[in-house]
C-alpha positions as a LaTeX table, in Angstrom:
\begin{tabular}{lrrr}
\hline
Residue & $x$ (\AA) & $y$ (\AA) & $z$ (\AA) \\
\hline
Met1 & $-51.71$ & $-44.71$ & $-34.81$ \\
Tyr2 & $-51.97$ & $-43.83$ & $-38.47$ \\
Arg3 & $-54.28$ & $-46.72$ & $-39.77$ \\
His4 & $-56.77$ & $-45.65$ & $-36.77$ \\
Gln5 & $-56.81$ & $-42.22$ & $-37.93$ \\
Glu6 & $-57.50$ & $-43.49$ & $-41.65$ \\
Phe7 & $-60.24$ & $-45.73$ & $-40.58$ \\
Thr8 & $-61.95$ & $-42.63$ & $-38.53$ \\
Met9 & $-61.43$ & $-40.28$ & $-41.22$ \\
Leu10 & $-62.94$ & $-42.84$ & $-43.62$ \\
Lys11 & $-66.18$ & $-43.47$ & $-41.41$ \\
Lys12 & $-66.71$ & $-39.58$ & $-41.43$ \\
Cys13 & $-66.12$ & $-39.75$ & $-45.52$ \\
Leu14 & $-68.74$ & $-42.08$ & $-45.96$ \\
Leu15 & $-71.29$ & $-40.54$ & $-43.91$ \\
Thr16 & $-70.46$ & $-37.37$ & $-45.72$ \\
Leu17 & $-70.64$ & $-38.72$ & $-49.28$ \\
Arg18 & $-74.09$ & $-41.12$ & $-48.55$ \\
Gln19 & $-76.28$ & $-39.28$ & $-50.83$ \\
Gln20 & $-73.59$ & $-37.73$ & $-53.11$ \\
His21 & $-72.39$ & $-39.45$ & $-56.40$ \\
Trp22 & $-71.34$ & $-43.03$ & $-56.81$ \\
Arg23 & $-68.31$ & $-42.33$ & $-58.19$ \\
Leu24 & $-66.95$ & $-40.81$ & $-54.41$ \\
Ile25 & $-68.85$ & $-43.85$ & $-52.93$ \\
Ser26 & $-66.59$ & $-46.11$ & $-54.97$ \\
Leu27 & $-63.62$ & $-44.32$ & $-54.31$ \\
Cys28 & $-63.93$ & $-44.49$ & $-50.29$ \\
Ile29 & $-64.59$ & $-48.21$ & $-50.83$ \\
Leu30 & $-61.48$ & $-48.44$ & $-52.68$ \\
Leu31 & $-59.67$ & $-46.88$ & $-50.22$ \\
Leu32 & $-60.95$ & $-49.14$ & $-47.29$ \\
Ile33 & $-59.76$ & $-52.22$ & $-49.33$ \\
Ser34 & $-56.39$ & $-50.50$ & $-49.67$ \\
Val35 & $-56.09$ & $-50.36$ & $-45.53$ \\
Ser36 & $-57.23$ & $-53.59$ & $-45.41$ \\
Ile37 & $-54.94$ & $-55.75$ & $-47.46$ \\
Pro38 & $-51.13$ & $-56.36$ & $-47.14$ \\
Gln39 & $-48.91$ & $-54.33$ & $-49.92$ \\
Thr40 & $-45.38$ & $-53.38$ & $-50.27$ \\
Ala41 & $-44.33$ & $-50.27$ & $-48.62$ \\
Gln42 & $-44.35$ & $-48.01$ & $-51.79$ \\
Leu43 & $-47.54$ & $-49.12$ & $-52.94$ \\
Thr44 & $-49.01$ & $-48.46$ & $-49.28$ \\
Asn45 & $-47.55$ & $-44.86$ & $-48.95$ \\
Ser46 & $-48.65$ & $-44.19$ & $-52.49$ \\
Ile47 & $-52.21$ & $-45.35$ & $-51.38$ \\
Arg48 & $-51.89$ & $-43.73$ & $-48.03$ \\
Asn49 & $-51.33$ & $-40.51$ & $-49.49$ \\
Ile50 & $-54.00$ & $-40.31$ & $-52.00$ \\
Ser51 & $-56.53$ & $-41.47$ & $-49.50$ \\
Tyr52 & $-55.14$ & $-39.04$ & $-47.06$ \\
Asp53 & $-55.41$ & $-36.03$ & $-49.78$ \\
Phe54 & $-58.91$ & $-37.17$ & $-50.67$ \\
Tyr55 & $-59.78$ & $-36.76$ & $-46.92$ \\
Gln56 & $-58.63$ & $-33.41$ & $-46.86$ \\
Arg57 & $-60.69$ & $-32.12$ & $-49.69$ \\
Met58 & $-63.48$ & $-33.68$ & $-48.33$ \\
Leu59 & $-63.60$ & $-33.17$ & $-44.69$ \\
Pro60 & $-61.25$ & $-29.84$ & $-43.97$ \\
Arg61 & $-60.71$ & $-28.99$ & $-40.52$ \\
Pro62 & $-63.26$ & $-25.89$ & $-39.62$ \\
Tyr63 & $-61.12$ & $-22.80$ & $-39.00$ \\
Gln64 & $-61.04$ & $-21.68$ & $-35.40$ \\
Ala65 & $-59.12$ & $-18.97$ & $-34.17$ \\
Ala66 & $-56.21$ & $-19.39$ & $-31.83$ \\
Pro67 & $-53.74$ & $-16.80$ & $-30.80$ \\
Val68 & $-51.01$ & $-17.49$ & $-33.27$ \\
Lys69 & $-50.09$ & $-15.09$ & $-36.44$ \\
Ile70 & $-47.78$ & $-14.87$ & $-38.95$ \\
Ile71 & $-45.82$ & $-11.29$ & $-39.72$ \\
Ala72 & $-45.22$ & $-12.23$ & $-43.58$ \\
Ile73 & $-42.44$ & $-10.49$ & $-45.13$ \\
Asp74 & $-44.72$ & $-10.53$ & $-48.52$ \\
Asp75 & $-44.23$ & $-8.60$ & $-51.64$ \\
Glu76 & $-45.92$ & $-5.39$ & $-50.49$ \\
Ser77 & $-43.51$ & $-5.49$ & $-47.38$ \\
Leu78 & $-40.79$ & $-5.45$ & $-49.88$ \\
Ile79 & $-42.07$ & $-2.77$ & $-51.88$ \\
Lys80 & $-42.49$ & $-0.39$ & $-48.67$ \\
Met81 & $-39.57$ & $-1.34$ & $-46.63$ \\
Gly82 & $-36.83$ & $-2.58$ & $-49.22$ \\
Gln83 & $-35.09$ & $-5.48$ & $-50.58$ \\
Phe84 & $-34.60$ & $-8.29$ & $-48.56$ \\
Pro85 & $-32.50$ & $-9.45$ & $-46.34$ \\
Trp86 & $-32.96$ & $-6.87$ & $-44.44$ \\
Ser87 & $-30.31$ & $-4.92$ & $-42.11$ \\
Arg88 & $-30.29$ & $-6.52$ & $-38.67$ \\
Leu89 & $-31.15$ & $-3.17$ & $-37.18$ \\
Lys90 & $-34.81$ & $-3.62$ & $-39.38$ \\
Ile91 & $-35.31$ & $-6.55$ & $-37.83$ \\
Ala92 & $-34.42$ & $-5.61$ & $-34.13$ \\
Glu93 & $-36.81$ & $-2.59$ & $-34.78$ \\
Leu94 & $-39.62$ & $-5.66$ & $-35.68$ \\
Ile95 & $-38.96$ & $-7.32$ & $-32.41$ \\
Thr96 & $-39.21$ & $-3.56$ & $-30.41$ \\
Lys97 & $-42.47$ & $-3.26$ & $-32.20$ \\
Leu98 & $-44.06$ & $-6.39$ & $-31.77$ \\
Asn99 & $-43.30$ & $-6.14$ & $-28.17$ \\
Ala100 & $-44.93$ & $-3.14$ & $-28.22$ \\
Leu101 & $-47.95$ & $-4.82$ & $-29.34$ \\
Ser102 & $-47.75$ & $-7.39$ & $-26.11$ \\
Val103 & $-46.81$ & $-10.40$ & $-28.21$ \\
Arg104 & $-46.03$ & $-13.45$ & $-26.22$ \\
Val105 & $-43.60$ & $-15.28$ & $-28.56$ \\
Ile106 & $-41.72$ & $-14.21$ & $-31.55$ \\
Ala107 & $-40.45$ & $-17.38$ & $-33.45$ \\
Phe108 & $-38.17$ & $-16.97$ & $-36.56$ \\
Asp109 & $-38.61$ & $-19.09$ & $-39.55$ \\
Met110 & $-35.31$ & $-18.04$ & $-40.91$ \\
Leu111 & $-31.74$ & $-18.16$ & $-40.03$ \\
Phe112 & $-29.34$ & $-15.49$ & $-39.28$ \\
Ser113 & $-26.24$ & $-17.33$ & $-40.30$ \\
Glu114 & $-24.02$ & $-14.83$ & $-41.79$ \\
Val115 & $-22.92$ & $-11.50$ & $-40.48$ \\
Asp116 & $-24.72$ & $-8.37$ & $-41.65$ \\
Pro117 & $-23.08$ & $-6.99$ & $-44.42$ \\
Arg118 & $-24.52$ & $-3.69$ & $-43.88$ \\
Ser119 & $-22.72$ & $-3.04$ & $-40.43$ \\
Pro120 & $-20.52$ & $-0.40$ & $-40.16$ \\
Lys121 & $-17.39$ & $-2.58$ & $-39.48$ \\
Gln122 & $-18.19$ & $-4.38$ & $-42.69$ \\
Leu123 & $-18.30$ & $-1.41$ & $-44.57$ \\
Ala124 & $-14.92$ & 0.34 & $-43.20$ \\
His125 & $-12.72$ & $-1.97$ & $-45.67$ \\
Leu126 & $-14.59$ & 0.18 & $-48.46$ \\
Phe127 & $-13.03$ & 3.19 & $-47.36$ \\
Lys128 & $-9.52$ & 2.67 & $-46.51$ \\
Asp129 & $-8.40$ & 5.65 & $-48.67$ \\
Asn130 & $-10.24$ & 7.61 & $-46.04$ \\
Pro131 & $-8.62$ & 6.28 & $-42.71$ \\
Gln132 & $-10.71$ & 8.97 & $-40.52$ \\
Leu133 & $-14.27$ & 7.54 & $-42.21$ \\
Ser134 & $-13.00$ & 4.18 & $-41.92$ \\
Ser135 & $-12.14$ & 4.35 & $-38.10$ \\
Glu136 & $-15.49$ & 6.13 & $-37.55$ \\
Leu137 & $-17.28$ & 3.29 & $-39.05$ \\
Glu138 & $-15.05$ & 1.08 & $-36.84$ \\
Arg139 & $-16.41$ & 2.56 & $-33.75$ \\
Leu140 & $-20.03$ & 2.48 & $-34.70$ \\
Pro141 & $-22.39$ & $-0.36$ & $-33.04$ \\
Asp142 & $-22.22$ & $-3.54$ & $-34.84$ \\
Asn143 & $-25.69$ & $-4.69$ & $-36.52$ \\
Asp144 & $-25.66$ & $-8.28$ & $-35.40$ \\
Glu145 & $-24.44$ & $-7.17$ & $-31.84$ \\
Val146 & $-27.51$ & $-4.58$ & $-31.82$ \\
Leu147 & $-29.72$ & $-7.69$ & $-32.67$ \\
Ala148 & $-28.33$ & $-9.89$ & $-30.29$ \\
Thr149 & $-28.94$ & $-7.10$ & $-27.40$ \\
Thr150 & $-32.70$ & $-6.81$ & $-28.67$ \\
Ile151 & $-33.12$ & $-10.32$ & $-28.57$ \\
Lys152 & $-31.67$ & $-10.66$ & $-25.14$ \\
Asn153 & $-33.80$ & $-7.78$ & $-23.70$ \\
Ala154 & $-36.59$ & $-9.02$ & $-25.31$ \\
Asn155 & $-36.69$ & $-12.40$ & $-23.79$ \\
Asn156 & $-39.13$ & $-14.17$ & $-25.88$ \\
Ile157 & $-37.45$ & $-15.32$ & $-29.14$ \\
Val158 & $-36.99$ & $-18.19$ & $-30.71$ \\
Thr159 & $-34.13$ & $-18.57$ & $-33.07$ \\
Ser160 & $-33.86$ & $-21.21$ & $-35.59$ \\
Phe161 & $-31.38$ & $-23.67$ & $-37.42$ \\
Met162 & $-31.23$ & $-26.49$ & $-40.15$ \\
Leu163 & $-30.36$ & $-29.92$ & $-39.86$ \\
Ser164 & $-28.88$ & $-31.62$ & $-42.90$ \\
Pro165 & $-29.11$ & $-35.25$ & $-44.13$ \\
Asp166 & $-25.28$ & $-34.97$ & $-45.10$ \\
Ala167 & $-23.26$ & $-37.12$ & $-42.52$ \\
Asn168 & $-20.13$ & $-35.09$ & $-43.98$ \\
Thr169 & $-21.09$ & $-31.47$ & $-43.17$ \\
His170 & $-18.86$ & $-31.23$ & $-39.99$ \\
Lys171 & $-20.62$ & $-28.35$ & $-38.61$ \\
Pro172 & $-21.01$ & $-27.30$ & $-35.05$ \\
Met173 & $-24.04$ & $-28.35$ & $-33.05$ \\
Pro174 & $-26.92$ & $-26.04$ & $-32.57$ \\
Lys175 & $-27.48$ & $-24.84$ & $-29.03$ \\
Ser176 & $-30.08$ & $-26.64$ & $-27.07$ \\
Ile177 & $-31.84$ & $-24.38$ & $-24.81$ \\
Gly178 & $-34.92$ & $-26.18$ & $-23.41$ \\
Asn179 & $-33.89$ & $-29.21$ & $-21.44$ \\
Thr180 & $-35.16$ & $-32.81$ & $-22.75$ \\
Phe181 & $-35.97$ & $-35.42$ & $-20.14$ \\
Ile182 & $-36.49$ & $-38.79$ & $-21.69$ \\
Lys183 & $-38.03$ & $-41.92$ & $-20.12$ \\
Asn184 & $-37.13$ & $-45.06$ & $-21.66$ \\
Thr185 & $-34.63$ & $-45.05$ & $-24.70$ \\
Pro186 & $-36.42$ & $-44.06$ & $-28.13$ \\
Ser187 & $-35.75$ & $-46.24$ & $-31.14$ \\
Leu188 & $-33.67$ & $-44.52$ & $-33.42$ \\
Asn189 & $-35.43$ & $-46.80$ & $-36.26$ \\
Glu190 & $-38.20$ & $-44.77$ & $-35.49$ \\
Leu191 & $-36.92$ & $-41.57$ & $-35.60$ \\
Asp192 & $-35.89$ & $-39.19$ & $-38.35$ \\
Cys193 & $-31.76$ & $-38.69$ & $-37.38$ \\
Leu194 & $-30.11$ & $-35.75$ & $-39.33$ \\
Tyr195 & $-26.88$ & $-34.08$ & $-38.80$ \\
Ala196 & $-25.75$ & $-30.76$ & $-37.76$ \\
Gly197 & $-26.49$ & $-28.00$ & $-40.70$ \\
Thr198 & $-26.52$ & $-24.32$ & $-40.81$ \\
Lys199 & $-27.18$ & $-22.50$ & $-37.79$ \\
Thr200 & $-27.47$ & $-18.95$ & $-36.69$ \\
Leu201 & $-24.71$ & $-16.87$ & $-35.29$ \\
Asp202 & $-23.44$ & $-17.49$ & $-32.09$ \\
Pro203 & $-24.09$ & $-14.23$ & $-30.46$ \\
Ile204 & $-27.84$ & $-14.10$ & $-31.35$ \\
Glu205 & $-28.47$ & $-17.78$ & $-31.09$ \\
Asn206 & $-26.98$ & $-17.31$ & $-27.24$ \\
Ala207 & $-29.11$ & $-14.48$ & $-26.65$ \\
Ala208 & $-32.29$ & $-16.32$ & $-27.32$ \\
Lys209 & $-34.89$ & $-17.62$ & $-25.11$ \\
Gly210 & $-35.22$ & $-20.59$ & $-27.42$ \\
Asn211 & $-33.78$ & $-22.40$ & $-30.33$ \\
Ala212 & $-35.41$ & $-24.83$ & $-32.98$ \\
Thr213 & $-35.15$ & $-26.39$ & $-36.14$ \\
Ile214 & $-37.10$ & $-25.54$ & $-39.05$ \\
Ser215 & $-35.99$ & $-28.52$ & $-41.33$ \\
Tyr216 & $-38.88$ & $-30.41$ & $-42.50$ \\
Ile217 & $-39.65$ & $-34.09$ & $-44.19$ \\
Ala218 & $-41.69$ & $-33.69$ & $-46.95$ \\
Asp219 & $-43.20$ & $-36.82$ & $-48.51$ \\
Val220 & $-41.76$ & $-38.04$ & $-51.90$ \\
Asp221 & $-44.18$ & $-36.07$ & $-54.33$ \\
Gly222 & $-43.29$ & $-33.05$ & $-52.06$ \\
Val223 & $-46.20$ & $-32.65$ & $-50.14$ \\
Ile224 & $-46.00$ & $-31.99$ & $-46.29$ \\
Arg225 & $-48.75$ & $-34.29$ & $-44.81$ \\
Asn226 & $-47.47$ & $-34.75$ & $-41.47$ \\
Val227 & $-44.47$ & $-32.24$ & $-39.59$ \\
Pro228 & $-42.20$ & $-33.57$ & $-36.62$ \\
Leu229 & $-42.27$ & $-32.40$ & $-33.22$ \\
Phe230 & $-38.82$ & $-33.59$ & $-32.45$ \\
Leu231 & $-35.94$ & $-34.45$ & $-34.96$ \\
Cys232 & $-32.71$ & $-36.35$ & $-33.80$ \\
Ala233 & $-29.43$ & $-34.92$ & $-34.58$ \\
Val234 & $-26.14$ & $-37.26$ & $-34.38$ \\
Asp235 & $-23.74$ & $-35.78$ & $-32.32$ \\
Ala236 & $-20.30$ & $-37.58$ & $-31.38$ \\
Gln237 & $-19.82$ & $-35.49$ & $-28.16$ \\
Ser238 & $-23.07$ & $-36.64$ & $-26.60$ \\
Pro239 & $-23.07$ & $-39.79$ & $-24.61$ \\
Phe240 & $-25.92$ & $-41.13$ & $-26.42$ \\
Gly241 & $-24.63$ & $-40.57$ & $-29.72$ \\
Tyr242 & $-27.51$ & $-37.98$ & $-30.65$ \\
Arg243 & $-29.39$ & $-35.07$ & $-29.39$ \\
Phe244 & $-32.99$ & $-34.28$ & $-29.72$ \\
Tyr245 & $-34.11$ & $-30.83$ & $-31.04$ \\
Pro246 & $-37.42$ & $-29.50$ & $-30.68$ \\
Thr247 & $-39.04$ & $-27.79$ & $-34.09$ \\
Leu248 & $-40.04$ & $-24.20$ & $-34.35$ \\
Ser249 & $-43.77$ & $-25.16$ & $-33.49$ \\
Met250 & $-42.83$ & $-27.13$ & $-30.02$ \\
Glu251 & $-40.16$ & $-24.59$ & $-28.98$ \\
Ala252 & $-42.45$ & $-21.81$ & $-29.33$ \\
Leu253 & $-45.35$ & $-23.65$ & $-27.62$ \\
Arg254 & $-42.59$ & $-24.48$ & $-24.58$ \\
Leu255 & $-42.07$ & $-20.53$ & $-24.31$ \\
Tyr256 & $-45.84$ & $-19.69$ & $-24.24$ \\
His257 & $-46.48$ & $-21.97$ & $-21.92$ \\
Gln258 & $-43.50$ & $-20.73$ & $-20.05$ \\
Gln259 & $-42.00$ & $-24.01$ & $-19.23$ \\
Ser260 & $-38.03$ & $-24.80$ & $-19.13$ \\
Ala261 & $-37.96$ & $-28.50$ & $-20.12$ \\
Tyr262 & $-39.82$ & $-31.14$ & $-22.46$ \\
His263 & $-40.86$ & $-34.55$ & $-21.06$ \\
Ile264 & $-40.42$ & $-37.52$ & $-24.00$ \\
Asn265 & $-41.85$ & $-40.97$ & $-23.04$ \\
Ala266 & $-40.76$ & $-43.96$ & $-25.20$ \\
Asp267 & $-42.59$ & $-47.02$ & $-25.10$ \\
Glu268 & $-40.49$ & $-49.47$ & $-23.16$ \\
Ala269 & $-40.85$ & $-52.34$ & $-25.22$ \\
Ser270 & $-40.65$ & $-50.78$ & $-28.89$ \\
Gly271 & $-39.05$ & $-47.39$ & $-28.05$ \\
Ala272 & $-41.26$ & $-45.77$ & $-30.02$ \\
Ile273 & $-42.42$ & $-42.17$ & $-29.00$ \\
Asp274 & $-45.43$ & $-42.45$ & $-26.93$ \\
Ser275 & $-46.46$ & $-38.71$ & $-25.73$ \\
Ile276 & $-44.48$ & $-35.19$ & $-25.46$ \\
Gly277 & $-45.19$ & $-33.17$ & $-22.49$ \\
Leu278 & $-44.86$ & $-29.58$ & $-21.36$ \\
Gly279 & $-45.22$ & $-29.91$ & $-17.49$ \\
Lys280 & $-48.89$ & $-29.98$ & $-17.02$ \\
Ser281 & $-49.95$ & $-27.47$ & $-19.48$ \\
Val282 & $-49.52$ & $-29.77$ & $-22.75$ \\
Thr283 & $-49.47$ & $-33.25$ & $-23.41$ \\
Ile284 & $-49.03$ & $-34.59$ & $-26.90$ \\
His285 & $-49.34$ & $-38.16$ & $-28.24$ \\
Pro286 & $-47.55$ & $-38.09$ & $-31.91$ \\
Thr287 & $-46.67$ & $-40.86$ & $-34.24$ \\
Glu288 & $-44.29$ & $-43.38$ & $-33.15$ \\
Ser289 & $-41.55$ & $-40.89$ & $-34.97$ \\
Ala290 & $-42.75$ & $-37.86$ & $-33.01$ \\
His291 & $-44.70$ & $-36.41$ & $-35.92$ \\
Ile292 & $-48.36$ & $-35.40$ & $-36.14$ \\
Trp293 & $-50.46$ & $-35.54$ & $-39.03$ \\
Leu294 & $-52.12$ & $-32.41$ & $-40.56$ \\
His295 & $-55.87$ & $-31.92$ & $-40.91$ \\
Tyr296 & $-55.54$ & $-28.54$ & $-42.92$ \\
Thr297 & $-58.25$ & $-26.06$ & $-42.87$ \\
Pro298 & $-59.08$ & $-23.76$ & $-46.17$ \\
Gln299 & $-56.50$ & $-20.94$ & $-46.63$ \\
Arg300 & $-57.41$ & $-18.28$ & $-44.36$ \\
Pro301 & $-56.11$ & $-14.51$ & $-44.65$ \\
Glu302 & $-56.63$ & $-13.29$ & $-41.03$ \\
Arg303 & $-53.71$ & $-15.47$ & $-40.29$ \\
Tyr304 & $-51.29$ & $-13.52$ & $-41.55$ \\
Ile305 & $-50.35$ & $-10.03$ & $-41.00$ \\
Pro306 & $-47.88$ & $-8.17$ & $-43.56$ \\
Ala307 & $-44.42$ & $-6.88$ & $-42.06$ \\
Trp308 & $-45.04$ & $-3.27$ & $-43.26$ \\
Lys309 & $-48.20$ & $-2.90$ & $-41.06$ \\
Ile310 & $-45.84$ & $-3.51$ & $-38.15$ \\
Phe311 & $-43.46$ & $-0.90$ & $-39.08$ \\
Glu312 & $-46.07$ & 1.75 & $-40.01$ \\
Asn313 & $-48.24$ & 1.02 & $-36.51$ \\
Lys314 & $-51.41$ & $-0.15$ & $-38.52$ \\
Ile315 & $-51.82$ & $-3.06$ & $-36.27$ \\
Asp316 & $-54.14$ & $-2.31$ & $-33.01$ \\
Lys317 & $-52.59$ & $-4.01$ & $-29.55$ \\
Gln318 & $-55.97$ & $-6.02$ & $-29.26$ \\
Ala319 & $-54.99$ & $-8.10$ & $-32.48$ \\
Leu320 & $-52.00$ & $-9.20$ & $-31.36$ \\
Glu321 & $-51.65$ & $-9.12$ & $-27.23$ \\
Gly322 & $-50.86$ & $-12.55$ & $-25.82$ \\
His323 & $-50.16$ & $-14.15$ & $-29.28$ \\
Ile324 & $-46.93$ & $-16.25$ & $-30.87$ \\
Val325 & $-46.03$ & $-14.66$ & $-34.04$ \\
Phe326 & $-44.04$ & $-16.59$ & $-36.35$ \\
Ile327 & $-41.71$ & $-14.36$ & $-38.68$ \\
Gly328 & $-41.30$ & $-15.70$ & $-42.16$ \\
Val329 & $-40.95$ & $-14.74$ & $-45.87$ \\
Thr330 & $-43.73$ & $-15.44$ & $-48.32$ \\
Ala331 & $-42.77$ & $-12.96$ & $-51.14$ \\
Thr332 & $-43.07$ & $-14.95$ & $-54.18$ \\
Asn333 & $-39.87$ & $-13.68$ & $-55.84$ \\
Leu334 & $-37.80$ & $-14.49$ & $-52.72$ \\
Phe335 & $-39.47$ & $-18.37$ & $-51.57$ \\
Glu336 & $-41.15$ & $-20.13$ & $-54.23$ \\
Ile337 & $-42.53$ & $-23.06$ & $-52.54$ \\
Gly338 & $-43.89$ & $-26.16$ & $-54.87$ \\
Arg339 & $-47.44$ & $-26.78$ & $-53.42$ \\
Ala340 & $-49.69$ & $-29.63$ & $-54.64$ \\
His341 & $-53.29$ & $-28.49$ & $-53.40$ \\
Val342 & $-55.03$ & $-30.95$ & $-51.54$ \\
\hline
\end{tabular}
């Protein structure tokens, strides 16, 4: 599948560069040779990455508006709303305000893996010398319980978890919410099979309408050129010895189309993934390992809405009505991503 895509993009590249500098034409010829002769896996992957980056530079995907936005916990949001991580009460408030704007799906690109240290019950032990105050704090609602209740009432939330390459984690398996029906047995040789990692707290996870992994597998140079739609996790309790988990984008798409199950079709002979379906709404034909290759657009600021604007009611309902929104951290002092510009 990749090689077909590579030749298609190469043809477009040659047509685009026909009247441009001869060096670029020479590079296209070199890339054509690189996909036509046998090579070692390492050399092939290196040339493939170089050629793919070249295509991205020369033929970026034209931007088309879609009902998807990123609610960015950016530097300005930290200045206005306070240091991160925020209290679970603030997260609950964000959910409430987003649903007041009629968003369709809220997907969290972050974990709620530890109890909120700002919860009254967590603070009560600091006032042991004041039994009355300590007792009053114990009786107040727990912040995590408030968030779990807000998530359950919202009925449109996707929580997340991480899978790990470490076989010795011995951590509990994340909850799988959407059903997965598989036709023919997928080949584990084709799939990225990991192990249970860090998950969201049970009360919050159990309250969500969806749950997905935010794990990804970058190339050796750290660049993300393709992303998984599903990942495999080893599970000794499963009759198959493993489980399939959707990634965040797939689970958000499932809720958006109001589907309860995925349908994965594998090739009967090879076990390679052929298609992933969501009812009659969506059918995706990924790579054999259930990935899709990315065709980037140039950076577009309209994809992002700073979180502080939601809190301060600066966004009109029309801007988010019916949208999928992903909530994530973009502040430079919190989450520094190494990027190679392609």
